PDB file of C-alpha atoms in Angstrom:
ATOM      1  CA  UNK C   8     147.786 114.870  60.049  1.00  0.00           C
ATOM      2  CA  UNK C   9     144.706 114.670  62.121  1.00  0.00           C
ATOM      3  CA  UNK C  10     143.520 110.786  61.952  1.00  0.00           C
ATOM      4  CA  UNK C  11     140.129 111.271  60.265  1.00  0.00           C
ATOM      5  CA  UNK C  12     137.065 111.017  61.929  1.00  0.00           C
ATOM      6  CA  UNK C  13     135.537 108.617  61.167  1.00  0.00           C
ATOM      7  CA  UNK C  14     138.269 106.902  63.140  1.00  0.00           C
ATOM      8  CA  UNK C  15     137.419 108.333  66.427  1.00  0.00           C
ATOM      9  CA  UNK C  16     135.161 107.900  68.630  1.00  0.00           C
ATOM     10  CA  UNK C  17     133.060 109.810  71.957  1.00  0.00           C
ATOM     11  CA  UNK C  18     133.523 108.019  75.399  1.00  0.00           C
ATOM     12  CA  UNK C  19     132.024 109.381  78.511  1.00  0.00           C
ATOM     13  CA  UNK C  20     132.214 113.030  76.245  1.00  0.00           C
ATOM     14  CA  UNK C  21     135.491 113.056  75.063  1.00  0.00           C
ATOM     15  CA  UNK C  22     137.165 111.694  71.476  1.00  0.00           C
ATOM     16  CA  UNK C  23     139.014 108.774  71.682  1.00  0.00           C
ATOM     17  CA  UNK C  24     140.930 107.620  68.373  1.00  0.00           C
ATOM     18  CA  UNK C  25     140.580 103.787  67.363  1.00  0.00           C
ATOM     19  CA  UNK C  26     142.135 101.202  66.047  1.00  0.00           C
ATOM     20  CA  UNK C  27     141.352 101.282  62.261  1.00  0.00           C
ATOM     21  CA  UNK C  28     142.761 105.266  62.496  1.00  0.00           C
ATOM     22  CA  UNK C  29     146.406 104.846  63.915  1.00  0.00           C
ATOM     23  CA  UNK C  30     147.108 101.404  61.417  1.00  0.00           C
ATOM     24  CA  UNK C  31     145.770 104.071  58.586  1.00  0.00           C
ATOM     25  CA  UNK C  32     148.168 106.740  59.130  1.00  0.00           C
ATOM     26  CA  UNK C  33     150.614 104.570  59.897  1.00  0.00           C
ATOM     27  CA  UNK C  34     150.230 103.012  56.123  1.00  0.00           C
ATOM     28  CA  UNK C  35     150.787 107.007  54.860  1.00  0.00           C
ATOM     29  CA  UNK C  36     152.645 107.491  56.391  1.00  0.00           C
ATOM     30  CA  UNK C  37     154.954 103.851  55.688  1.00  0.00           C
ATOM     31  CA  UNK C  38     154.469 101.242  57.641  1.00  0.00           C
ATOM     32  CA  UNK C  39     156.831  98.811  56.435  1.00  0.00           C
ATOM     33  CA  UNK C  40     155.912  95.921  58.661  1.00  0.00           C
ATOM     34  CA  UNK C  41     154.595  94.814  62.341  1.00  0.00           C
ATOM     35  CA  UNK C  42     155.826  91.539  63.423  1.00  0.00           C
ATOM     36  CA  UNK C  43     154.500  89.786  67.276  1.00  0.00           C
ATOM     37  CA  UNK C  44     155.609  87.360  69.411  1.00  0.00           C
ATOM     38  CA  UNK C  45     153.033  85.775  72.227  1.00  0.00           C
ATOM     39  CA  UNK C  46     154.694  86.359  75.926  1.00  0.00           C
ATOM     40  CA  UNK C  47     151.493  84.385  77.188  1.00  0.00           C
ATOM     41  CA  UNK C  48     148.820  82.123  76.420  1.00  0.00           C
ATOM     42  CA  UNK C  49     145.516  82.785  78.303  1.00  0.00           C
ATOM     43  CA  UNK C  50     145.051  79.693  80.975  1.00  0.00           C
ATOM     44  CA  UNK C  51     142.862  78.799  84.044  1.00  0.00           C
ATOM     45  CA  UNK C  52     146.243  79.752  85.596  1.00  0.00           C
ATOM     46  CA  UNK C  53     147.276  82.646  85.017  1.00  0.00           C
ATOM     47  CA  UNK C  54     143.717  84.210  84.989  1.00  0.00           C
ATOM     48  CA  UNK C  55     143.230  83.451  81.520  1.00  0.00           C
ATOM     49  CA  UNK C  56     145.395  86.709  80.731  1.00  0.00           C
ATOM     50  CA  UNK C  57     146.554  86.693  77.581  1.00  0.00           C
ATOM     51  CA  UNK C  58     149.611  88.489  76.355  1.00  0.00           C
ATOM     52  CA  UNK C  59     151.181  89.550  73.061  1.00  0.00           C
ATOM     53  CA  UNK C  60     153.731  92.324  72.475  1.00  0.00           C
ATOM     54  CA  UNK C  61     153.950  94.103  68.370  1.00  0.00           C
ATOM     55  CA  UNK C  62     156.403  95.573  66.426  1.00  0.00           C
ATOM     56  CA  UNK C  63     156.306  98.465  64.217  1.00  0.00           C
ATOM     57  CA  UNK C  64     158.879  98.637  61.678  1.00  0.00           C
ATOM     58  CA  UNK C  65     158.646 102.304  59.288  1.00  0.00           C
ATOM     59  CA  UNK C  66     159.742 102.931  55.730  1.00  0.00           C
ATOM     60  CA  UNK C  67     162.865 105.703  57.367  1.00  0.00           C
ATOM     61  CA  UNK C  68     163.979 102.088  59.248  1.00  0.00           C
ATOM     62  CA  UNK C  69     162.450 103.766  63.067  1.00  0.00           C
ATOM     63  CA  UNK C  70     161.115 100.819  65.134  1.00  0.00           C
ATOM     64  CA  UNK C  71     157.722 100.720  68.431  1.00  0.00           C
ATOM     65  CA  UNK C  72     157.634  97.732  71.000  1.00  0.00           C
ATOM     66  CA  UNK C  73     154.304  97.748  72.544  1.00  0.00           C
ATOM     67  CA  UNK C  74     152.682  94.959  74.734  1.00  0.00           C
ATOM     68  CA  UNK C  75     149.423  94.860  74.678  1.00  0.00           C
ATOM     69  CA  UNK C  76     147.164  91.432  77.445  1.00  0.00           C
ATOM     70  CA  UNK C  77     143.639  90.630  77.683  1.00  0.00           C
ATOM     71  CA  UNK C  78     141.262  89.248  80.387  1.00  0.00           C
ATOM     72  CA  UNK C  79     138.149  88.387  80.549  1.00  0.00           C
ATOM     73  CA  UNK C  80     138.781  90.878  83.571  1.00  0.00           C
ATOM     74  CA  UNK C  81     139.083  94.248  81.027  1.00  0.00           C
ATOM     75  CA  UNK C  82     137.381  92.936  78.084  1.00  0.00           C
ATOM     76  CA  UNK C  83     133.530  92.777  77.200  1.00  0.00           C
ATOM     77  CA  UNK C  84     132.063  89.008  77.098  1.00  0.00           C
ATOM     78  CA  UNK C  85     131.420  89.453  73.300  1.00  0.00           C
ATOM     79  CA  UNK C  86     135.588  89.002  73.408  1.00  0.00           C
ATOM     80  CA  UNK C  87     136.343  86.502  76.351  1.00  0.00           C
ATOM     81  CA  UNK C  88     136.400  83.749  73.511  1.00  0.00           C
ATOM     82  CA  UNK C  89     139.292  86.253  71.313  1.00  0.00           C
ATOM     83  CA  UNK C  90     141.777  87.392  74.369  1.00  0.00           C
ATOM     84  CA  UNK C  91     144.713  86.407  72.480  1.00  0.00           C
ATOM     85  CA  UNK C  92     143.290  88.263  68.945  1.00  0.00           C
ATOM     86  CA  UNK C  93     142.460  90.888  71.002  1.00  0.00           C
ATOM     87  CA  UNK C  94     145.861  91.250  73.217  1.00  0.00           C
ATOM     88  CA  UNK C  95     147.957  91.372  69.647  1.00  0.00           C
ATOM     89  CA  UNK C  96     145.243  93.907  68.765  1.00  0.00           C
ATOM     90  CA  UNK C  97     145.388  96.043  71.248  1.00  0.00           C
ATOM     91  CA  UNK C  98     150.016  94.737  71.631  1.00  0.00           C
ATOM     92  CA  UNK C  99     149.807  96.544  67.686  1.00  0.00           C
ATOM     93  CA  UNK C 100     147.641  99.829  68.748  1.00  0.00           C
ATOM     94  CA  UNK C 101     150.361 100.819  71.052  1.00  0.00           C
ATOM     95  CA  UNK C 102     152.990 100.135  68.584  1.00  0.00           C
ATOM     96  CA  UNK C 103     151.295 101.927  66.073  1.00  0.00           C
ATOM     97  CA  UNK C 104     150.393 105.378  68.223  1.00  0.00           C
ATOM     98  CA  UNK C 105     153.817 105.524  68.503  1.00  0.00           C
ATOM     99  CA  UNK C 106     154.593 105.135  65.396  1.00  0.00           C
ATOM    100  CA  UNK C 107     152.365 108.321  64.454  1.00  0.00           C
ATOM    101  CA  UNK C 108     152.864 110.537  67.466  1.00  0.00           C
ATOM    102  CA  UNK C 109     149.133 109.562  69.111  1.00  0.00           C
ATOM    103  CA  UNK C 110     149.432 109.572  72.442  1.00  0.00           C
ATOM    104  CA  UNK C 111     146.456 108.811  73.327  1.00  0.00           C
ATOM    105  CA  UNK C 112     145.115 105.702  74.598  1.00  0.00           C
ATOM    106  CA  UNK C 113     142.648 103.268  71.642  1.00  0.00           C
ATOM    107  CA  UNK C 114     139.982 102.219  72.845  1.00  0.00           C
ATOM    108  CA  UNK C 115     140.787  98.936  71.815  1.00  0.00           C
ATOM    109  CA  UNK C 116     143.283  99.150  74.205  1.00  0.00           C
ATOM    110  CA  UNK C 117     140.458 100.213  77.247  1.00  0.00           C
ATOM    111  CA  UNK C 118     138.872  98.047  79.702  1.00  0.00           C
ATOM    112  CA  UNK C 119     135.537  96.671  78.937  1.00  0.00           C
ATOM    113  CA  UNK C 120     133.076  98.391  81.535  1.00  0.00           C
ATOM    114  CA  UNK C 121     131.127  95.193  81.332  1.00  0.00           C
ATOM    115  CA  UNK C 122     133.050  92.596  82.545  1.00  0.00           C
ATOM    116  CA  UNK C 123     133.291  88.958  80.343  1.00  0.00           C
ATOM    117  CA  UNK C 124     130.818  87.562  83.553  1.00  0.00           C
ATOM    118  CA  UNK C 125     127.671  89.862  82.954  1.00  0.00           C
ATOM    119  CA  UNK C 126     126.337  90.084  79.071  1.00  0.00           C
ATOM    120  CA  UNK C 127     126.057  93.752  78.318  1.00  0.00           C
ATOM    121  CA  UNK C 128     124.860  94.068  74.499  1.00  0.00           C
ATOM    122  CA  UNK C 129     124.277  97.541  74.124  1.00  0.00           C
ATOM    123  CA  UNK C 130     126.983  98.942  71.588  1.00  0.00           C
ATOM    124  CA  UNK C 131     130.319 100.132  74.140  1.00  0.00           C
ATOM    125  CA  UNK C 132     131.219 103.271  71.030  1.00  0.00           C
ATOM    126  CA  UNK C 133     128.992 106.060  69.807  1.00  0.00           C
ATOM    127  CA  UNK C 134     131.320 107.149  66.427  1.00  0.00           C
ATOM    128  CA  UNK C 135     132.332 110.439  66.743  1.00  0.00           C
ATOM    129  CA  UNK C 136     129.605 113.524  65.629  1.00  0.00           C
ATOM    130  CA  UNK C 137     131.759 115.355  63.213  1.00  0.00           C
ATOM    131  CA  UNK C 138     132.158 118.442  64.589  1.00  0.00           C
ATOM    132  CA  UNK C 139     131.276 122.129  63.566  1.00  0.00           C
ATOM    133  CA  UNK C 140     133.465 124.331  60.882  1.00  0.00           C
ATOM    134  CA  UNK C 141     134.802 126.434  64.642  1.00  0.00           C
ATOM    135  CA  UNK C 142     134.989 123.414  66.564  1.00  0.00           C
ATOM    136  CA  UNK C 143     136.548 120.788  65.219  1.00  0.00           C
ATOM    137  CA  UNK C 144     139.947 120.432  66.882  1.00  0.00           C
ATOM    138  CA  UNK C 145     137.600 118.926  69.549  1.00  0.00           C
ATOM    139  CA  UNK C 146     137.983 115.097  67.427  1.00  0.00           C
ATOM    140  CA  UNK C 147     140.783 115.744  66.034  1.00  0.00           C
ATOM    141  CA  UNK C 148     144.468 114.328  66.822  1.00  0.00           C
ATOM    142  CA  UNK C 149     147.388 115.802  64.863  1.00  0.00           C
ATOM    143  CA  UNK C 150     150.881 113.494  65.712  1.00  0.00           C
TER     144      UNK C 150
END
């Protein structure tokens, strides 16, 4: 099943799935639970790097793990105060991608082009426009 096009954005001209898309797909396929564990709380001593591990369990008993990190060096300035939450989203996204067989990195996993040290108010993602019927596979992810 392909991800809904509303859960795909264009980055540098190529379709990239969003966390919401793999979460939705996992629910449709029988997501049983998502558990997270904080591995590292961001502090000055560790470069303000937050690390979280996520475990996704599906109704068939299959289990998928993912680890996510976030620091002021790899998130948008708007998110620099939410490093722990953002690393959790990245960890859950990675585990969910494996659970629904999406091999492409999620937009939320990618480092931001705008380091937290600089503020860029321009949006980073553009929603992917629906492709004409003859090109519809370009924006689909068929896990």
